[in-house]
CSV table of C-alpha atoms in Angstrom, one decimal:
chain,number,residue,atom,x,y,z
L,123,ASP,CA,-4.2,50.4,0.6
L,124,THR,CA,-4.6,48.2,3.8
L,125,GLU,CA,-7.8,49.6,4.9
L,126,VAL,CA,-11.5,48.4,5.3
L,127,THR,CA,-13.9,51.3,5.0
L,128,GLN,CA,-17.7,51.4,6.2
L,129,THR,CA,-20.2,53.8,5.6
L,130,PRO,CA,-22.3,55.4,7.2
L,131,LYS,CA,-20.2,55.9,10.7
L,132,HIS,CA,-23.5,56.5,12.2
L,133,LEU,CA,-27.0,55.6,11.2
L,134,VAL,CA,-30.5,56.4,13.2
L,135,MET,CA,-33.2,54.6,11.9
L,136,GLY,CA,-37.0,53.9,12.9
L,137,MET,CA,-38.5,50.5,12.9
L,138,THR,CA,-40.3,50.7,9.4
L,139,ASN,CA,-37.2,52.0,7.4
L,140,LYS,CA,-35.0,50.2,5.1
L,141,LYS,CA,-31.5,51.1,5.1
L,142,SER,CA,-28.1,49.7,4.0
L,143,LEU,CA,-24.6,49.6,5.4
L,144,LYS,CA,-21.5,49.4,3.2
L,145,CYS,CA,-18.2,47.9,3.4
L,146,GLU,CA,-15.4,48.2,0.9
L,147,GLN,CA,-11.6,46.9,0.8
L,148,HIS,CA,-9.0,47.0,-1.8
L,149,MET,CA,-6.6,44.4,-0.4
L,150,GLY,CA,-7.7,41.7,-2.8
L,151,HIS,CA,-9.2,39.7,0.1
L,152,ARG,CA,-11.5,37.0,-0.8
L,153,ALA,CA,-13.4,36.8,2.3
L,154,MET,CA,-15.5,39.3,4.0
L,155,TYR,CA,-17.3,39.3,7.1
L,156,TRP,CA,-20.1,41.1,9.1
L,157,TYR,CA,-20.1,41.1,13.0
L,158,LYS,CA,-22.2,42.9,15.3
L,159,GLN,CA,-21.1,44.1,18.8
L,160,LYS,CA,-23.5,45.2,21.7
L,161,ALA,CA,-22.1,47.6,24.1
L,162,LYS,CA,-19.7,45.9,26.5
L,163,LYS,CA,-19.8,42.9,24.8
L,164,PRO,CA,-17.2,41.0,22.0
L,165,PRO,CA,-18.0,41.1,18.5
L,166,GLU,CA,-20.2,38.1,17.1
L,167,LEU,CA,-20.0,36.9,13.9
L,168,MET,CA,-23.3,37.2,11.7
L,169,PHE,CA,-22.1,36.2,8.0
L,170,VAL,CA,-19.2,35.2,6.2
L,171,TYR,CA,-18.8,35.8,2.5
L,172,SER,CA,-16.0,33.5,0.5
L,173,TYR,CA,-15.2,34.3,-2.9
L,174,GLU,CA,-18.5,36.4,-3.2
L,175,LYS,CA,-20.6,33.4,-2.2
L,176,LEU,CA,-22.3,33.6,1.4
L,177,SER,CA,-20.7,30.4,3.2
L,178,ILE,CA,-22.0,31.0,6.9
L,179,ASN,CA,-24.8,32.8,8.5
L,180,GLU,CA,-24.9,32.4,11.9
L,181,SER,CA,-28.6,32.2,12.5
L,182,VAL,CA,-29.1,35.8,11.8
L,183,PRO,CA,-33.1,37.1,11.6
L,184,SER,CA,-34.0,37.9,8.2
L,185,ARG,CA,-34.6,41.4,8.9
L,186,PHE,CA,-30.8,41.6,8.2
L,187,SER,CA,-29.7,40.9,4.4
L,188,PRO,CA,-25.9,40.5,3.1
L,189,GLU,CA,-25.0,41.3,-0.3
L,190,CYS,CA,-21.7,40.9,-1.9
L,191,PRO,CA,-21.8,42.5,-5.4
L,192,ASN,CA,-18.1,41.7,-5.9
L,193,SER,CA,-15.0,41.0,-4.3
L,194,SER,CA,-14.4,44.6,-2.8
L,195,LEU,CA,-17.8,45.4,-1.7
L,196,LEU,CA,-20.4,44.1,0.8
L,197,ASN,CA,-23.5,45.2,1.9
L,198,LEU,CA,-25.8,44.7,4.8
L,199,HIS,CA,-29.5,45.6,4.1
L,200,LEU,CA,-31.8,46.3,7.2
L,201,HIS,CA,-35.6,46.2,7.3
L,202,ALA,CA,-37.9,46.3,10.0
L,203,LEU,CA,-35.2,46.2,12.6
L,204,GLN,CA,-36.1,46.3,16.3
L,205,PRO,CA,-34.5,48.4,19.1
L,206,GLU,CA,-32.4,45.7,20.3
L,207,ASP,CA,-30.8,45.6,17.1
L,208,SER,CA,-28.8,48.8,18.0
L,209,ALA,CA,-25.2,47.8,18.2
L,210,LEU,CA,-21.9,48.7,16.4
L,211,TYR,CA,-21.6,46.6,13.3
L,212,LEU,CA,-18.2,45.8,11.9
L,213,CYS,CA,-17.0,44.6,8.7
L,214,ALA,CA,-13.8,42.5,8.3
L,215,SER,CA,-11.6,41.0,5.6
L,216,SER,CA,-8.9,38.3,4.8
L,217,GLN,CA,-7.3,36.6,2.6
L,218,GLY,CA,-8.1,33.2,1.4
L,219,SER,CA,-11.3,31.6,1.3
L,220,GLY,CA,-12.2,32.5,5.2
L,221,LEU,CA,-11.6,28.8,6.2
L,222,GLU,CA,-8.1,29.3,6.1
L,223,ARG,CA,-5.9,30.8,9.1
L,224,ASN,CA,-5.7,34.3,8.3
L,225,GLU,CA,-5.4,37.3,10.1
L,226,GLN,CA,-8.7,39.4,9.6
L,227,PHE,CA,-8.8,43.4,9.1
L,228,PHE,CA,-11.6,45.4,10.5
L,229,GLY,CA,-13.3,48.4,9.5
L,230,PRO,CA,-14.1,51.4,12.1
L,231,GLY,CA,-17.7,50.0,12.0
L,232,THR,CA,-21.3,51.6,11.8
L,233,ARG,CA,-22.9,53.0,15.0
L,234,LEU,CA,-26.5,51.8,14.4
L,235,THR,CA,-29.4,53.0,16.6
L,236,VAL,CA,-32.9,51.8,16.1
L,237,LEU,CA,-35.9,53.9,17.5
A,210,ASP,CA,-18.0,29.4,22.8
A,211,ALA,CA,-14.6,31.1,22.9
A,212,LYS,CA,-11.7,28.6,23.2
A,213,THR,CA,-9.7,31.1,25.9
A,214,THR,CA,-9.9,32.5,29.0
A,215,GLN,CA,-8.2,35.8,30.1
A,216,PRO,CA,-8.4,38.1,33.0
A,217,THR,CA,-11.0,40.5,33.0
A,218,SER,CA,-8.8,43.6,33.5
A,219,MET,CA,-5.4,44.8,34.0
A,220,ASP,CA,-3.6,47.7,34.9
A,221,CYS,CA,-0.1,48.8,33.7
A,222,ALA,CA,2.2,51.8,34.3
A,223,GLU,CA,2.9,53.8,31.3
A,224,GLY,CA,6.4,53.1,29.9
A,225,ARG,CA,6.3,49.8,31.6
A,226,ALA,CA,5.8,46.4,29.8
A,227,ALA,CA,2.4,45.1,29.7
A,228,ASN,CA,2.2,41.1,30.0
A,229,LEU,CA,-1.2,40.2,29.3
A,230,PRO,CA,-1.9,36.3,29.8
A,231,CYS,CA,-4.4,34.1,27.9
A,232,ASN,CA,-5.2,30.3,28.4
A,233,HIS,CA,-6.0,28.0,25.9
A,234,SER,CA,-5.6,24.6,27.2
A,235,THR,CA,-7.9,22.7,24.9
A,236,ILE,CA,-5.7,24.0,21.9
A,237,SER,CA,-5.2,21.5,19.0
A,238,GLY,CA,-2.1,21.2,17.0
A,239,ASN,CA,-3.2,23.2,13.7
A,240,GLU,CA,-5.0,26.2,15.8
A,241,TYR,CA,-3.3,29.4,15.4
A,242,VAL,CA,-3.5,32.0,18.5
A,243,TYR,CA,-4.3,35.5,17.4
A,244,TRP,CA,-4.3,38.9,19.4
A,245,TYR,CA,-6.2,41.7,18.5
A,246,ARG,CA,-7.0,44.8,20.6
A,247,GLN,CA,-9.9,47.3,20.2
A,248,ILE,CA,-9.9,50.9,21.4
A,249,HIS,CA,-13.3,52.3,22.5
A,250,SER,CA,-15.8,52.4,19.7
A,251,GLN,CA,-13.2,51.6,17.1
A,252,GLY,CA,-13.0,48.4,15.1
A,253,PRO,CA,-10.5,45.5,16.6
A,254,GLN,CA,-7.0,45.9,15.3
A,255,TYR,CA,-5.0,43.2,14.5
A,256,ILE,CA,-1.7,42.8,16.6
A,257,ILE,CA,0.1,39.6,16.0
A,258,HIS,CA,-0.5,35.7,15.6
A,259,GLY,CA,1.7,32.5,16.2
A,260,LEU,CA,1.4,28.7,15.9
A,261,LYS,CA,3.9,27.5,18.4
A,262,ASN,CA,7.2,29.7,18.0
A,263,ASN,CA,7.4,33.0,19.8
A,264,GLU,CA,7.0,36.0,17.6
A,265,THR,CA,7.7,39.5,17.3
A,266,ASN,CA,6.5,42.6,15.3
A,267,GLU,CA,6.8,46.5,15.8
A,268,MET,CA,3.9,46.5,17.9
A,269,ALA,CA,4.3,43.5,20.4
A,270,SER,CA,5.8,39.9,21.2
A,271,LEU,CA,3.7,36.8,21.6
A,272,ILE,CA,5.3,34.1,24.0
A,273,ILE,CA,3.6,30.8,23.4
A,274,THR,CA,4.4,27.9,26.1
A,275,GLU,CA,6.1,24.8,25.1
A,276,ASP,CA,2.6,22.7,25.5
A,277,ARG,CA,0.8,25.5,23.6
A,278,LYS,CA,-1.6,25.7,26.5
A,279,SER,CA,-1.4,29.5,27.3
A,280,SER,CA,0.5,32.5,25.7
A,281,THR,CA,1.4,36.1,26.8
A,282,LEU,CA,1.2,39.2,24.8
A,283,ILE,CA,4.0,41.6,25.6
A,284,LEU,CA,3.7,45.3,25.0
A,285,PRO,CA,7.3,46.4,25.7
A,286,HIS,CA,6.8,50.0,26.7
A,287,ALA,CA,3.3,50.8,27.1
A,288,THR,CA,1.7,54.1,26.3
A,289,LEU,CA,-1.4,55.7,27.3
A,290,ARG,CA,-2.9,55.0,23.6
A,291,ASP,CA,-2.4,51.2,24.4
A,292,THR,CA,-5.3,51.2,26.8
A,293,ALA,CA,-7.9,49.0,24.9
A,294,VAL,CA,-9.4,45.6,25.4
A,295,TYR,CA,-7.3,42.8,24.0
A,296,TYR,CA,-8.6,39.8,22.8
A,297,CYS,CA,-7.1,36.5,22.3
A,298,ILE,CA,-8.3,34.1,19.9
A,299,VAL,CA,-7.9,30.5,19.0
A,300,GLN,CA,-8.6,29.7,15.3
A,301,GLY,CA,-8.1,26.4,13.3
A,302,TYR,CA,-8.8,25.7,9.7
A,303,GLY,CA,-12.3,25.9,8.8
A,304,GLN,CA,-13.3,28.0,12.1
A,305,ASN,CA,-14.6,31.3,12.5
A,306,PHE,CA,-12.9,33.6,15.0
A,307,VAL,CA,-15.0,33.7,18.3
A,308,PHE,CA,-14.3,36.5,20.5
A,309,GLY,CA,-14.3,36.0,24.4
A,310,PRO,CA,-14.6,38.9,26.8
A,311,GLY,CA,-11.2,40.1,26.4
A,312,THR,CA,-8.8,41.9,28.7
A,313,ARG,CA,-9.5,45.5,29.5
A,314,LEU,CA,-5.9,47.0,29.9
A,315,SER,CA,-5.7,50.6,31.4
A,316,VAL,CA,-2.4,51.9,31.1
A,317,LEU,CA,-1.8,54.4,33.9
A,318,PRO,CA,0.1,57.8,33.8
């Protein structure tokens, strides 16, 4: 299984809602990532988990809360988002610690719209 | 900031080779060159990576100059399905992937 899956594919939420994005991989990878991609822009790194521990948080607002329940799963909890948070949210995984030079495998993304 | 510069866009005729250049003049000795592509609204797809030797796989070839300051991704027989944004990324130990704007490749029939 060489796939990273993400659910849901699309999500529409109001600014007062709480929702979660989910990501799963079964490749035995020990590093997992969240990226945010605005329209017509490249992906930007948000969080890195290495061996289930948060190792990098790229100054992301606290309304985004990541969680890594185990080595195969990664969640992104959303609360009190703003319309400018509307974007494609991408999950990726890689072998090793995330510090090593390993290719990352990306999921298809969740298209989030905040009303 | 991204450590690479790429043309904003390129066109290629279907069936011809697509040669996508990337400049990484500040690359250091332990940094790899990665290529990804992103077809509209999908997640980025890994294509190939290399350190200093040329590399080839079932998707593409990667040619890295001897001084490692630039590289070229070659899609030998481009098809319409190769239309995408192509990203060249330089990554070293302990560094994150930083995506630049990439090259928008349009394969024309």
